[in-house]
mmCIF file of C-alpha atoms in Angstrom:
data_model
loop_
_atom_site.group_PDB
_atom_site.id
_atom_site.type_symbol
_atom_site.label_atom_id
_atom_site.label_comp_id
_atom_site.label_asym_id
_atom_site.label_seq_id
_atom_site.Cartn_x
_atom_site.Cartn_y
_atom_site.Cartn_z
ATOM 1 C CA MET A 10 191.477 63.279 8.378
ATOM 2 C CA PHE A 11 188.994 62.857 11.241
ATOM 3 C CA ARG A 12 189.472 66.250 12.880
ATOM 4 C CA SER A 13 185.818 67.257 12.335
ATOM 5 C CA LEU A 14 184.653 64.418 14.605
ATOM 6 C CA LYS A 15 185.913 66.362 17.644
ATOM 7 C CA TYR A 16 182.710 68.423 17.376
ATOM 8 C CA ARG A 17 179.936 66.605 19.259
ATOM 9 C CA ASN A 18 177.084 67.606 16.959
ATOM 10 C CA PHE A 19 178.905 66.596 13.803
ATOM 11 C CA LYS A 20 179.997 63.320 15.393
ATOM 12 C CA LEU A 21 176.376 62.448 16.232
ATOM 13 C CA PHE A 22 175.291 63.446 12.737
ATOM 14 C CA PHE A 23 178.080 61.349 11.202
ATOM 15 C CA TYR A 24 177.331 58.170 13.165
ATOM 16 C CA GLY A 25 173.562 58.382 12.771
ATOM 17 C CA GLN A 26 173.690 59.033 9.041
ATOM 18 C CA SER A 27 176.229 56.221 8.579
ATOM 19 C CA VAL A 28 173.646 53.642 9.634
ATOM 20 C CA SER A 29 170.752 55.268 7.819
ATOM 21 C CA LEU A 30 172.586 55.593 4.501
ATOM 22 C CA ILE A 31 173.521 51.898 4.510
ATOM 23 C CA GLY A 32 169.795 51.170 4.764
ATOM 24 C CA THR A 33 169.076 53.635 1.970
ATOM 25 C CA TRP A 34 171.509 51.899 -0.375
ATOM 26 C CA MET A 35 170.109 48.502 0.581
ATOM 27 C CA GLN A 36 166.669 49.721 -0.464
ATOM 28 C CA LYS A 37 167.959 51.354 -3.658
ATOM 29 C CA THR A 38 169.695 48.143 -4.720
ATOM 30 C CA ALA A 39 166.643 46.037 -3.859
ATOM 31 C CA VAL A 40 164.245 48.307 -5.767
ATOM 32 C CA SER A 41 166.383 48.255 -8.929
ATOM 33 C CA TRP A 42 166.781 44.487 -8.778
ATOM 34 C CA LEU A 43 163.097 43.882 -8.013
ATOM 35 C CA VAL A 44 161.854 46.075 -10.859
ATOM 36 C CA TYR A 45 164.171 44.469 -13.409
ATOM 37 C CA ARG A 46 163.410 40.959 -12.105
ATOM 38 C CA LEU A 47 159.661 41.532 -12.458
ATOM 39 C CA THR A 48 159.655 43.414 -15.771
ATOM 40 C CA GLY A 49 162.965 42.838 -17.592
ATOM 41 C CA SER A 50 162.620 46.402 -18.873
ATOM 42 C CA ALA A 51 165.542 48.831 -19.125
ATOM 43 C CA LEU A 52 163.025 51.629 -19.681
ATOM 44 C CA LEU A 53 161.218 50.891 -16.395
ATOM 45 C CA LEU A 54 164.565 50.925 -14.588
ATOM 46 C CA GLY A 55 165.044 54.416 -15.965
ATOM 47 C CA ILE A 56 161.523 55.444 -14.931
ATOM 48 C CA VAL A 57 162.021 54.313 -11.323
ATOM 49 C CA SER A 58 165.274 56.280 -11.118
ATOM 50 C CA PHE A 59 163.541 59.230 -12.819
ATOM 51 C CA VAL A 60 160.672 59.570 -10.349
ATOM 52 C CA SER A 61 162.934 59.157 -7.311
ATOM 53 C CA LEU A 62 165.095 62.114 -8.333
ATOM 54 C CA ILE A 63 163.054 64.395 -10.615
ATOM 55 C CA PRO A 64 161.532 66.335 -7.651
ATOM 56 C CA SER A 65 165.022 67.711 -6.960
ATOM 57 C CA LEU A 66 165.010 69.363 -10.383
ATOM 58 C CA ILE A 67 161.684 71.074 -9.731
ATOM 59 C CA LEU A 68 161.765 71.671 -5.972
ATOM 60 C CA ALA A 69 165.451 72.209 -5.104
ATOM 61 C CA PRO A 70 165.511 76.033 -5.538
ATOM 62 C CA TYR A 71 162.273 76.294 -3.565
ATOM 63 C CA ALA A 72 163.745 73.996 -0.890
ATOM 64 C CA GLY A 73 166.816 76.226 -0.656
ATOM 65 C CA SER A 74 164.661 79.279 0.040
ATOM 66 C CA ILE A 75 162.602 77.367 2.629
ATOM 67 C CA VAL A 76 165.752 76.157 4.413
ATOM 68 C CA ASP A 77 167.186 79.693 4.461
ATOM 69 C CA ARG A 78 163.949 81.011 6.012
ATOM 70 C CA HIS A 79 163.314 78.363 8.723
ATOM 71 C CA ASN A 80 165.023 76.309 11.427
ATOM 72 C CA ARG A 81 167.202 73.795 9.582
ATOM 73 C CA TYR A 82 167.323 71.373 12.487
ATOM 74 C CA ARG A 83 163.534 71.057 12.631
ATOM 75 C CA ILE A 84 163.320 70.588 8.876
ATOM 76 C CA LEU A 85 165.923 67.811 9.091
ATOM 77 C CA VAL A 86 163.999 65.993 11.831
ATOM 78 C CA ILE A 87 160.762 66.220 9.817
ATOM 79 C CA THR A 88 162.356 64.884 6.626
ATOM 80 C CA GLN A 89 163.891 61.941 8.486
ATOM 81 C CA VAL A 90 160.574 61.008 10.143
ATOM 82 C CA VAL A 91 158.685 61.177 6.849
ATOM 83 C CA SER A 92 161.447 59.144 5.131
ATOM 84 C CA MET A 93 161.032 56.472 7.796
ATOM 85 C CA LEU A 94 157.290 56.308 7.127
ATOM 86 C CA GLN A 95 157.884 55.997 3.389
ATOM 87 C CA ALA A 96 160.390 53.175 3.959
ATOM 88 C CA GLY A 97 157.877 51.399 6.199
ATOM 89 C CA ALA A 98 155.139 51.642 3.572
ATOM 90 C CA LEU A 99 157.414 50.132 0.926
ATOM 91 C CA ALA A 100 158.525 47.366 3.309
ATOM 92 C CA PHE A 101 154.948 46.290 4.066
ATOM 93 C CA LEU A 102 154.080 46.451 0.369
ATOM 94 C CA ILE A 103 156.762 43.895 -0.476
ATOM 95 C CA LEU A 104 156.177 41.812 2.680
ATOM 96 C CA PHE A 105 152.636 41.034 1.527
ATOM 97 C CA LYS A 106 153.881 40.269 -2.025
ATOM 98 C CA PHE A 107 152.002 43.221 -3.499
ATOM 99 C CA TYR A 108 154.344 43.559 -6.464
ATOM 100 C CA ASN A 109 152.652 46.550 -7.999
ATOM 101 C CA ILE A 110 155.024 48.531 -10.199
ATOM 102 C CA PRO A 111 152.883 51.736 -10.182
ATOM 103 C CA ALA A 112 152.809 51.614 -6.347
ATOM 104 C CA ILE A 113 156.597 51.170 -6.198
ATOM 105 C CA ILE A 114 157.002 54.081 -8.617
ATOM 106 C CA GLY A 115 154.612 56.191 -6.523
ATOM 107 C CA LEU A 116 156.525 55.552 -3.296
ATOM 108 C CA SER A 117 159.793 56.299 -5.104
ATOM 109 C CA LEU A 118 158.280 59.645 -6.143
ATOM 110 C CA VAL A 119 157.360 60.396 -2.517
ATOM 111 C CA GLN A 120 160.943 59.699 -1.455
ATOM 112 C CA GLY A 121 162.156 62.007 -4.206
ATOM 113 C CA VAL A 122 160.024 64.870 -2.874
ATOM 114 C CA ILE A 123 161.383 64.304 0.638
ATOM 115 C CA ASN A 124 164.972 64.196 -0.618
ATOM 116 C CA ALA A 125 164.621 67.537 -2.409
ATOM 117 C CA PHE A 126 164.313 69.177 1.032
ATOM 118 C CA ASP A 127 166.384 66.691 3.046
ATOM 119 C CA VAL A 128 169.573 66.829 0.980
ATOM 120 C CA THR A 129 169.590 70.632 0.771
ATOM 121 C CA CYS A 130 169.007 70.855 4.514
ATOM 122 C CA ARG A 131 171.652 68.264 5.421
ATOM 123 C CA GLN A 132 174.281 69.962 3.284
ATOM 124 C CA SER A 133 173.586 73.482 4.567
ATOM 125 C CA ILE A 134 173.305 72.533 8.268
ATOM 126 C CA MET A 135 176.850 71.160 8.446
ATOM 127 C CA VAL A 136 178.248 74.648 8.815
ATOM 128 C CA GLU A 137 176.345 74.890 12.125
ATOM 129 C CA MET A 138 177.809 71.603 13.389
ATOM 130 C CA VAL A 139 181.450 72.645 12.989
ATOM 131 C CA ASP A 140 182.611 75.404 15.346
ATOM 132 C CA ASN A 141 185.828 76.184 13.486
ATOM 133 C CA LYS A 142 184.887 77.032 9.899
ATOM 134 C CA ALA A 143 188.390 76.064 8.749
ATOM 135 C CA ASP A 144 187.324 72.461 9.401
ATOM 136 C CA LEU A 145 184.220 72.748 7.192
ATOM 137 C CA PRO A 146 185.908 71.303 4.056
ATOM 138 C CA ASN A 147 187.045 68.344 6.138
ATOM 139 C CA ALA A 148 183.508 67.841 7.463
ATOM 140 C CA ILE A 149 182.126 67.915 3.917
ATOM 141 C CA ALA A 150 184.725 65.377 2.777
ATOM 142 C CA LEU A 151 184.016 63.105 5.768
ATOM 143 C CA ASN A 152 180.320 63.342 4.993
ATOM 144 C CA SER A 153 181.110 62.230 1.449
ATOM 145 C CA THR A 154 183.287 59.402 2.786
ATOM 146 C CA MET A 155 180.387 58.243 4.953
ATOM 147 C CA THR A 156 177.993 58.393 2.006
ATOM 148 C CA ASN A 157 180.264 56.363 -0.207
ATOM 149 C CA PHE A 158 181.152 53.817 2.471
ATOM 150 C CA ALA A 159 177.407 53.227 2.682
ATOM 151 C CA ARG A 160 177.446 52.824 -1.092
ATOM 152 C CA ILE A 161 179.864 49.903 -0.599
ATOM 153 C CA ALA A 162 178.277 48.323 2.453
ATOM 154 C CA GLY A 163 174.631 48.822 1.457
ATOM 155 C CA PRO A 164 174.705 46.994 -1.911
ATOM 156 C CA ALA A 165 177.059 44.332 -0.521
ATOM 157 C CA VAL A 166 174.667 43.560 2.337
ATOM 158 C CA ALA A 167 171.699 43.835 -0.034
ATOM 159 C CA GLY A 168 173.253 41.298 -2.409
ATOM 160 C CA ILE A 169 173.575 38.752 0.409
ATOM 161 C CA ILE A 170 170.086 39.452 1.759
ATOM 162 C CA LEU A 171 168.439 39.397 -1.681
ATOM 163 C CA SER A 172 169.915 36.017 -2.567
ATOM 164 C CA THR A 173 169.276 34.521 0.897
ATOM 165 C CA PHE A 174 166.089 36.055 2.328
ATOM 166 C CA GLY A 175 164.427 38.200 -0.337
ATOM 167 C CA GLU A 176 163.624 41.843 -1.050
ATOM 168 C CA ASP A 177 161.318 42.422 1.938
ATOM 169 C CA VAL A 178 164.177 42.040 4.455
ATOM 170 C CA CYS A 179 166.148 44.766 2.625
ATOM 171 C CA PHE A 180 163.197 47.143 2.833
ATOM 172 C CA PHE A 181 162.610 46.475 6.540
ATOM 173 C CA GLY A 182 166.326 46.980 7.149
ATOM 174 C CA ASN A 183 166.064 50.468 5.675
ATOM 175 C CA PHE A 184 162.961 51.203 7.784
ATOM 176 C CA LEU A 185 164.798 50.259 11.003
ATOM 177 C CA SER A 186 167.924 52.204 10.005
ATOM 178 C CA TYR A 187 166.107 55.497 10.668
ATOM 179 C CA ILE A 188 165.928 54.765 14.415
ATOM 180 C CA PRO A 189 169.618 55.536 15.158
ATOM 181 C CA VAL A 190 169.657 58.656 12.968
ATOM 182 C CA LEU A 191 166.614 60.089 14.757
ATOM 183 C CA ALA A 192 168.125 59.194 18.143
ATOM 184 C CA CYS A 193 171.329 61.041 17.234
ATOM 185 C CA LEU A 194 169.393 64.067 16.003
ATOM 186 C CA PHE A 195 167.496 64.312 19.300
ATOM 187 C CA MET A 196 170.814 64.129 21.223
ATOM 188 C CA MET A 197 172.257 67.129 19.377
ATOM 189 C CA LYS A 198 172.560 70.569 20.943
ATOM 190 C CA LEU A 199 172.635 72.953 18.023
ATOM 191 C CA ASN A 200 172.740 76.697 18.571
ATOM 192 C CA THR A 201 170.585 77.384 15.552
ATOM 193 C CA ALA A 202 170.122 81.037 14.709
ATOM 194 C CA VAL A 203 166.778 82.568 15.527
ATOM 195 C CA ILE A 204 164.906 83.037 12.281
ATOM 196 C CA GLY A 205 163.254 86.423 11.996
ATOM 197 C CA LYS A 206 160.144 87.127 9.980
ATOM 198 C CA PRO A 207 161.107 87.052 6.285
ATOM 199 C CA GLN A 208 161.201 90.489 4.708
ATOM 200 C CA LYS A 209 160.775 89.151 1.182
ATOM 201 C CA GLY A 210 158.349 86.755 -0.432
ATOM 202 C CA ILE A 211 159.457 83.282 -1.443
ATOM 203 C CA TRP A 212 159.350 84.191 -5.155
ATOM 204 C CA GLN A 213 161.660 87.180 -4.606
ATOM 205 C CA GLU A 214 164.086 84.992 -2.672
ATOM 206 C CA LEU A 215 164.052 82.459 -5.506
ATOM 207 C CA GLN A 216 164.947 85.252 -7.916
ATOM 208 C CA ASP A 217 167.699 86.542 -5.617
ATOM 209 C CA GLY A 218 169.201 83.064 -5.402
ATOM 210 C CA PHE A 219 169.219 82.635 -9.180
ATOM 211 C CA LYS A 220 170.756 86.077 -9.728
ATOM 212 C CA TYR A 221 173.494 85.348 -7.193
ATOM 213 C CA VAL A 222 174.459 81.963 -8.646
ATOM 214 C CA SER A 223 174.225 83.024 -12.302
ATOM 215 C CA GLY A 224 176.151 86.227 -11.583
ATOM 216 C CA ASP A 225 179.133 84.369 -10.099
ATOM 217 C CA ARG A 226 181.081 82.968 -13.065
ATOM 218 C CA ASP A 227 182.972 80.404 -10.976
ATOM 219 C CA LEU A 228 179.872 79.015 -9.275
ATOM 220 C CA SER A 229 177.758 79.027 -12.438
ATOM 221 C CA SER A 230 180.420 77.288 -14.562
ATOM 222 C CA LEU A 231 180.848 74.514 -11.971
ATOM 223 C CA ILE A 232 177.105 74.019 -11.655
ATOM 224 C CA LEU A 233 176.791 73.906 -15.451
ATOM 225 C CA MET A 234 179.534 71.280 -15.677
ATOM 226 C CA LEU A 235 177.823 69.216 -12.982
ATOM 227 C CA THR A 236 174.538 69.549 -14.874
ATOM 228 C CA VAL A 237 176.075 68.054 -18.017
ATOM 229 C CA SER A 238 177.710 65.254 -16.030
ATOM 230 C CA SER A 239 174.474 64.419 -14.191
ATOM 231 C CA LEU A 240 172.416 64.507 -17.386
ATOM 232 C CA PHE A 241 174.704 62.578 -19.731
ATOM 233 C CA VAL A 242 177.307 60.617 -17.728
ATOM 234 C CA ILE A 243 176.259 59.644 -14.194
ATOM 235 C CA PRO A 244 173.037 57.893 -15.383
ATOM 236 C CA PHE A 245 175.134 55.127 -16.992
ATOM 237 C CA ASN A 246 174.783 53.407 -13.609
ATOM 238 C CA THR A 247 171.064 52.879 -14.338
ATOM 239 C CA LEU A 248 172.027 50.100 -16.769
ATOM 240 C CA MET A 249 174.176 48.104 -14.340
ATOM 241 C CA PRO A 250 171.407 45.566 -13.539
ATOM 242 C CA ILE A 251 171.417 44.743 -17.272
ATOM 243 C CA PHE A 252 175.200 44.388 -17.294
ATOM 244 C CA ALA A 253 175.063 42.120 -14.228
ATOM 245 C CA LYS A 254 172.159 39.912 -15.351
ATOM 246 C CA ASP A 255 172.320 39.794 -19.140
ATOM 247 C CA ILE A 256 175.851 40.680 -20.209
ATOM 248 C CA PHE A 257 177.745 38.855 -17.434
ATOM 249 C CA ASN A 258 175.034 36.237 -16.699
ATOM 250 C CA GLY A 259 174.954 37.052 -12.980
ATOM 251 C CA ASP A 260 172.382 37.419 -10.229
ATOM 252 C CA ALA A 261 171.513 39.938 -7.502
ATOM 253 C CA LYS A 262 174.872 39.403 -5.832
ATOM 254 C CA THR A 263 176.659 40.234 -9.105
ATOM 255 C CA PHE A 264 174.670 43.451 -9.362
ATOM 256 C CA SER A 265 175.657 44.373 -5.805
ATOM 257 C CA TRP A 266 179.319 43.931 -6.803
ATOM 258 C CA PHE A 267 178.927 46.671 -9.408
ATOM 259 C CA GLU A 268 177.505 49.092 -6.841
ATOM 260 C CA SER A 269 180.134 48.170 -4.260
ATOM 261 C CA ALA A 270 182.987 48.521 -6.763
ATOM 262 C CA ALA A 271 181.883 52.067 -7.558
ATOM 263 C CA GLY A 272 181.600 52.703 -3.819
ATOM 264 C CA ILE A 273 185.184 51.568 -3.206
ATOM 265 C CA GLY A 274 186.464 54.098 -5.727
ATOM 266 C CA SER A 275 184.273 56.765 -4.171
ATOM 267 C CA VAL A 276 185.677 56.138 -0.695
ATOM 268 C CA ILE A 277 189.250 56.367 -1.992
ATOM 269 C CA SER A 278 188.621 59.802 -3.498
ATOM 270 C CA ALA A 279 186.647 60.922 -0.423
ATOM 271 C CA VAL A 280 189.565 59.977 1.843
ATOM 272 C CA TYR A 281 191.898 61.940 -0.423
ATOM 273 C CA LEU A 282 189.656 65.014 -0.257
ATOM 274 C CA ALA A 283 189.328 64.704 3.533
ATOM 275 C CA ASN A 284 193.121 64.875 3.862
ATOM 276 C CA LEU A 285 193.479 68.066 1.827
ATOM 277 C CA LYS A 286 194.990 70.904 3.846
ATOM 278 C CA THR A 287 193.590 73.624 1.594
ATOM 279 C CA ASP A 288 190.822 74.148 -0.927
ATOM 280 C CA LYS A 289 193.018 76.010 -3.417
ATOM 281 C CA ASN A 290 193.334 73.103 -5.873
ATOM 282 C CA LEU A 291 189.663 72.173 -6.079
ATOM 283 C CA VAL A 292 189.220 73.260 -9.713
ATOM 284 C CA ARG A 293 192.217 71.191 -10.786
ATOM 285 C CA ILE A 294 190.819 68.189 -8.905
ATOM 286 C CA ILE A 295 187.458 68.666 -10.646
ATOM 287 C CA ILE A 296 189.130 68.599 -14.081
ATOM 288 C CA VAL A 297 191.241 65.494 -13.380
ATOM 289 C CA ALA A 298 188.229 63.746 -11.846
ATOM 290 C CA GLY A 299 186.117 64.520 -14.914
ATOM 291 C CA LEU A 300 188.740 62.941 -17.185
ATOM 292 C CA ILE A 301 188.994 59.827 -15.003
ATOM 293 C CA PHE A 302 185.218 59.527 -14.824
ATOM 294 C CA GLY A 303 184.618 59.795 -18.576
ATOM 295 C CA ALA A 304 187.477 57.446 -19.514
ATOM 296 C CA SER A 305 186.464 54.768 -17.000
ATOM 297 C CA VAL A 306 182.833 54.810 -18.192
ATOM 298 C CA LEU A 307 184.170 54.168 -21.709
ATOM 299 C CA MET A 308 186.133 51.192 -20.360
ATOM 300 C CA VAL A 309 183.101 49.753 -18.546
ATOM 301 C CA ALA A 310 181.110 49.882 -21.787
ATOM 302 C CA TYR A 311 183.231 47.286 -23.569
ATOM 303 C CA ALA A 312 184.860 45.364 -20.713
ATOM 304 C CA GLY A 313 184.981 41.760 -21.869
ATOM 305 C CA LYS A 314 185.206 40.064 -18.488
ATOM 306 C CA LEU A 315 183.510 40.719 -15.156
ATOM 307 C CA PRO A 316 186.709 41.407 -13.126
ATOM 308 C CA PHE A 317 187.767 44.120 -15.592
ATOM 309 C CA ALA A 318 184.289 45.645 -15.548
ATOM 310 C CA LEU A 319 184.407 45.823 -11.736
ATOM 311 C CA ILE A 320 187.868 47.423 -11.777
ATOM 312 C CA PHE A 321 186.689 50.076 -14.216
ATOM 313 C CA MET A 322 183.552 50.578 -12.103
ATOM 314 C CA SER A 323 185.756 51.433 -9.127
ATOM 315 C CA PHE A 324 187.404 54.151 -11.233
ATOM 316 C CA THR A 325 183.992 55.534 -12.227
ATOM 317 C CA GLY A 326 183.199 55.872 -8.521
ATOM 318 C CA LEU A 327 186.540 57.551 -7.874
ATOM 319 C CA GLY A 328 186.055 60.091 -10.663
ATOM 320 C CA MET A 329 182.394 60.812 -9.988
ATOM 321 C CA MET A 330 182.904 61.205 -6.252
ATOM 322 C CA ALA A 331 185.899 63.526 -6.611
ATOM 323 C CA GLN A 332 184.062 65.666 -9.160
ATOM 324 C CA THR A 333 180.778 66.057 -7.269
ATOM 325 C CA SER A 334 182.320 66.392 -3.806
ATOM 326 C CA ALA A 335 184.909 68.952 -4.910
ATOM 327 C CA ILE A 336 182.165 71.049 -6.550
ATOM 328 C CA ASN A 337 180.077 70.771 -3.373
ATOM 329 C CA THR A 338 183.032 71.846 -1.217
ATOM 330 C CA TYR A 339 183.787 74.786 -3.498
ATOM 331 C CA ILE A 340 180.180 76.035 -3.342
ATOM 332 C CA GLN A 341 179.920 75.700 0.448
ATOM 333 C CA THR A 342 183.228 77.444 1.083
ATOM 334 C CA HIS A 343 182.774 80.249 -1.469
ATOM 335 C CA ALA A 344 179.048 81.076 -1.275
ATOM 336 C CA ILE A 345 178.126 83.947 1.049
ATOM 337 C CA PRO A 346 176.275 82.761 4.226
ATOM 338 C CA ALA A 347 172.977 84.447 3.323
ATOM 339 C CA MET A 348 172.893 82.569 0.025
ATOM 340 C CA ARG A 349 174.516 79.275 1.047
ATOM 341 C CA ALA A 350 171.374 77.116 1.148
ATOM 342 C CA ARG A 351 170.124 78.578 -2.122
ATOM 343 C CA ALA A 352 173.502 78.020 -3.781
ATOM 344 C CA ILE A 353 173.515 74.449 -2.465
ATOM 345 C CA SER A 354 169.977 73.966 -3.787
ATOM 346 C CA TYR A 355 171.243 74.669 -7.313
ATOM 347 C CA TYR A 356 173.986 72.108 -6.712
ATOM 348 C CA VAL A 357 171.305 69.601 -5.664
ATOM 349 C CA MET A 358 169.205 70.516 -8.711
ATOM 350 C CA ALA A 359 172.171 70.099 -11.061
ATOM 351 C CA TYR A 360 173.257 66.852 -9.404
ATOM 352 C CA GLN A 361 170.181 64.928 -8.318
ATOM 353 C CA GLY A 362 167.674 66.805 -10.462
ATOM 354 C CA MET A 363 169.315 66.028 -13.797
ATOM 355 C CA ILE A 364 170.103 62.362 -13.133
ATOM 356 C CA PRO A 365 166.449 61.236 -13.551
ATOM 357 C CA VAL A 366 166.152 62.920 -16.940
ATOM 358 C CA GLY A 367 169.422 61.275 -17.935
ATOM 359 C CA SER A 368 168.180 57.910 -16.624
ATOM 360 C CA LEU A 369 165.185 58.048 -18.943
ATOM 361 C CA MET A 370 167.436 59.028 -21.845
ATOM 362 C CA VAL A 371 169.965 56.246 -21.249
ATOM 363 C CA GLY A 372 167.148 53.711 -20.757
ATOM 364 C CA TRP A 373 165.676 54.696 -24.125
ATOM 365 C CA LEU A 374 169.133 54.718 -25.724
ATOM 366 C CA ALA A 375 169.871 51.226 -24.393
ATOM 367 C CA ASN A 376 166.612 49.955 -25.892
ATOM 368 C CA GLU A 377 167.504 51.486 -29.260
ATOM 369 C CA LEU A 378 171.249 50.794 -29.500
ATOM 370 C CA GLY A 379 172.015 48.304 -26.750
ATOM 371 C CA PRO A 380 173.437 48.820 -23.239
ATOM 372 C CA ARG A 381 177.117 48.752 -24.196
ATOM 373 C CA GLN A 382 176.705 51.375 -26.918
ATOM 374 C CA ALA A 383 174.625 53.605 -24.613
ATOM 375 C CA VAL A 384 177.263 53.523 -21.861
ATOM 376 C CA PHE A 385 180.024 54.217 -24.397
ATOM 377 C CA ILE A 386 178.223 57.358 -25.586
ATOM 378 C CA GLU A 387 177.857 58.555 -21.983
ATOM 379 C CA GLY A 388 181.594 58.195 -21.352
ATOM 380 C CA ALA A 389 182.459 60.075 -24.550
ATOM 381 C CA ILE A 390 180.204 62.969 -23.537
ATOM 382 C CA GLY A 391 181.925 63.081 -20.137
ATOM 383 C CA LEU A 392 185.346 63.522 -21.724
ATOM 384 C CA LEU A 393 184.032 66.146 -24.147
ATOM 385 C CA ALA A 394 182.373 68.142 -21.344
ATOM 386 C CA THR A 395 185.583 68.163 -19.299
ATOM 387 C CA GLY A 396 187.539 69.367 -22.314
ATOM 388 C CA VAL A 397 185.107 72.241 -22.877
ATOM 389 C CA PHE A 398 185.364 73.208 -19.187
ATOM 390 C CA VAL A 399 189.182 73.288 -19.410
ATOM 391 C CA LEU A 400 189.006 75.576 -22.447
ATOM 392 C CA TYR A 401 186.554 77.856 -20.620
ATOM 393 C CA LYS A 402 188.797 78.142 -17.541
ATOM 394 C CA ARG A 403 191.826 78.906 -19.705
ATOM 395 C CA ARG A 404 189.909 81.607 -21.556
ATOM 396 C CA GLN A 405 188.677 83.001 -18.238
ATOM 397 C CA GLY A 406 192.270 83.092 -16.975
ATOM 398 C CA ILE A 407 193.453 84.891 -20.116
ATOM 399 C CA GLU A 408 190.647 87.448 -19.814
ATOM 400 C CA GLY A 409 191.494 87.957 -16.150
ATOM 401 C CA ASN A 410 195.150 88.566 -16.973
ATOM 402 C CA ILE A 411 194.226 91.049 -19.716
ATOM 403 C CA GLY A 412 191.835 92.854 -17.364
ATOM 404 C CA GLY A 413 194.494 92.999 -14.664
ATOM 405 C CA LYS A 414 197.072 94.459 -17.037
ATOM 406 C CA ALA A 415 194.553 97.062 -18.251
ATOM 407 C CA MET A 416 193.925 98.138 -14.658
ATOM 408 C CA LEU A 417 197.638 98.464 -14.029
ATOM 409 C CA ALA A 418 198.053 100.505 -17.204
ATOM 410 C CA LYS A 419 195.398 102.953 -16.004
#
């Protein structure tokens, strides 16, 4: 499971990001709780999530072209430094009790712009950290394990800090968490390829990337499925502060339990993916994960007691993590090297870029129908989307068999 850690660069990346991502989840949990505590508005919760992720929808393809054209290591260092400055600004804002919702939304937007470049760069640079490309799927799975362990630890720590010290300590914790990741980055010795002068303009490269992804039926169908999931299913998590505070009469610690429960499920599926010996069954894993994800969201919607809701939340994390990580692994292992960053950028756009639109939609839906009904609808759409994907793959298989027989007949 841990074979990718034998590579020094990936090991440094893994340890540094582990600390930083815990801080990121602490801040995410604190922002959601703070906004709902101050406003009591489900719609504003959706808006905060929207502005923190919408830049990925607009900028991700552009970021993919930029990353393909320039030194990925330098881009990664720049995005981490700027992220640290953004975290510091938010920490000082809350320290001086300047509870200004537009300012919090503005800083969340800044972080979203940074992430559009940072996530694409982090995903595409992993191939340069692993000497043996056969270990790349394992590195991707370990990276996902790290991310989802932070999803457990970050909200859990945030819940304790929020109830004991307040939001400002969470924000300063995230600010300080960038120190180890920058230290690890500076200790790396990456043999990054020398980037020649681009022969094409950025607009032409954007077009080339779109033509490549849309022309590959396997890649495009997976990205389309992820788009539907990110738009209509994953945003159910936006309403968890309402479930914690209003439906189950809890506090910040209760809310952190919801995030941590989903994180536990995510780690379980990430460990499973990290132990895979081959990537041949990724499509099957994506289908099963989609079914688990949709069904568990349905169960969360009408869970009558908190322990049952938390159990079902762990299954939502398991399904969502397996689905998104398996799609990510498939893209990275099947995209041609010249198009890898651009292919990943469409993954980022479909994943992070659609969630904010979905967050606004589910926030509005919760205001109109209620939070339980809104989450139930999201789970039903998840099951329907997985069913449509299964039918498409079966039809594709039938067409492939017919085409193969026709070739043999000729």
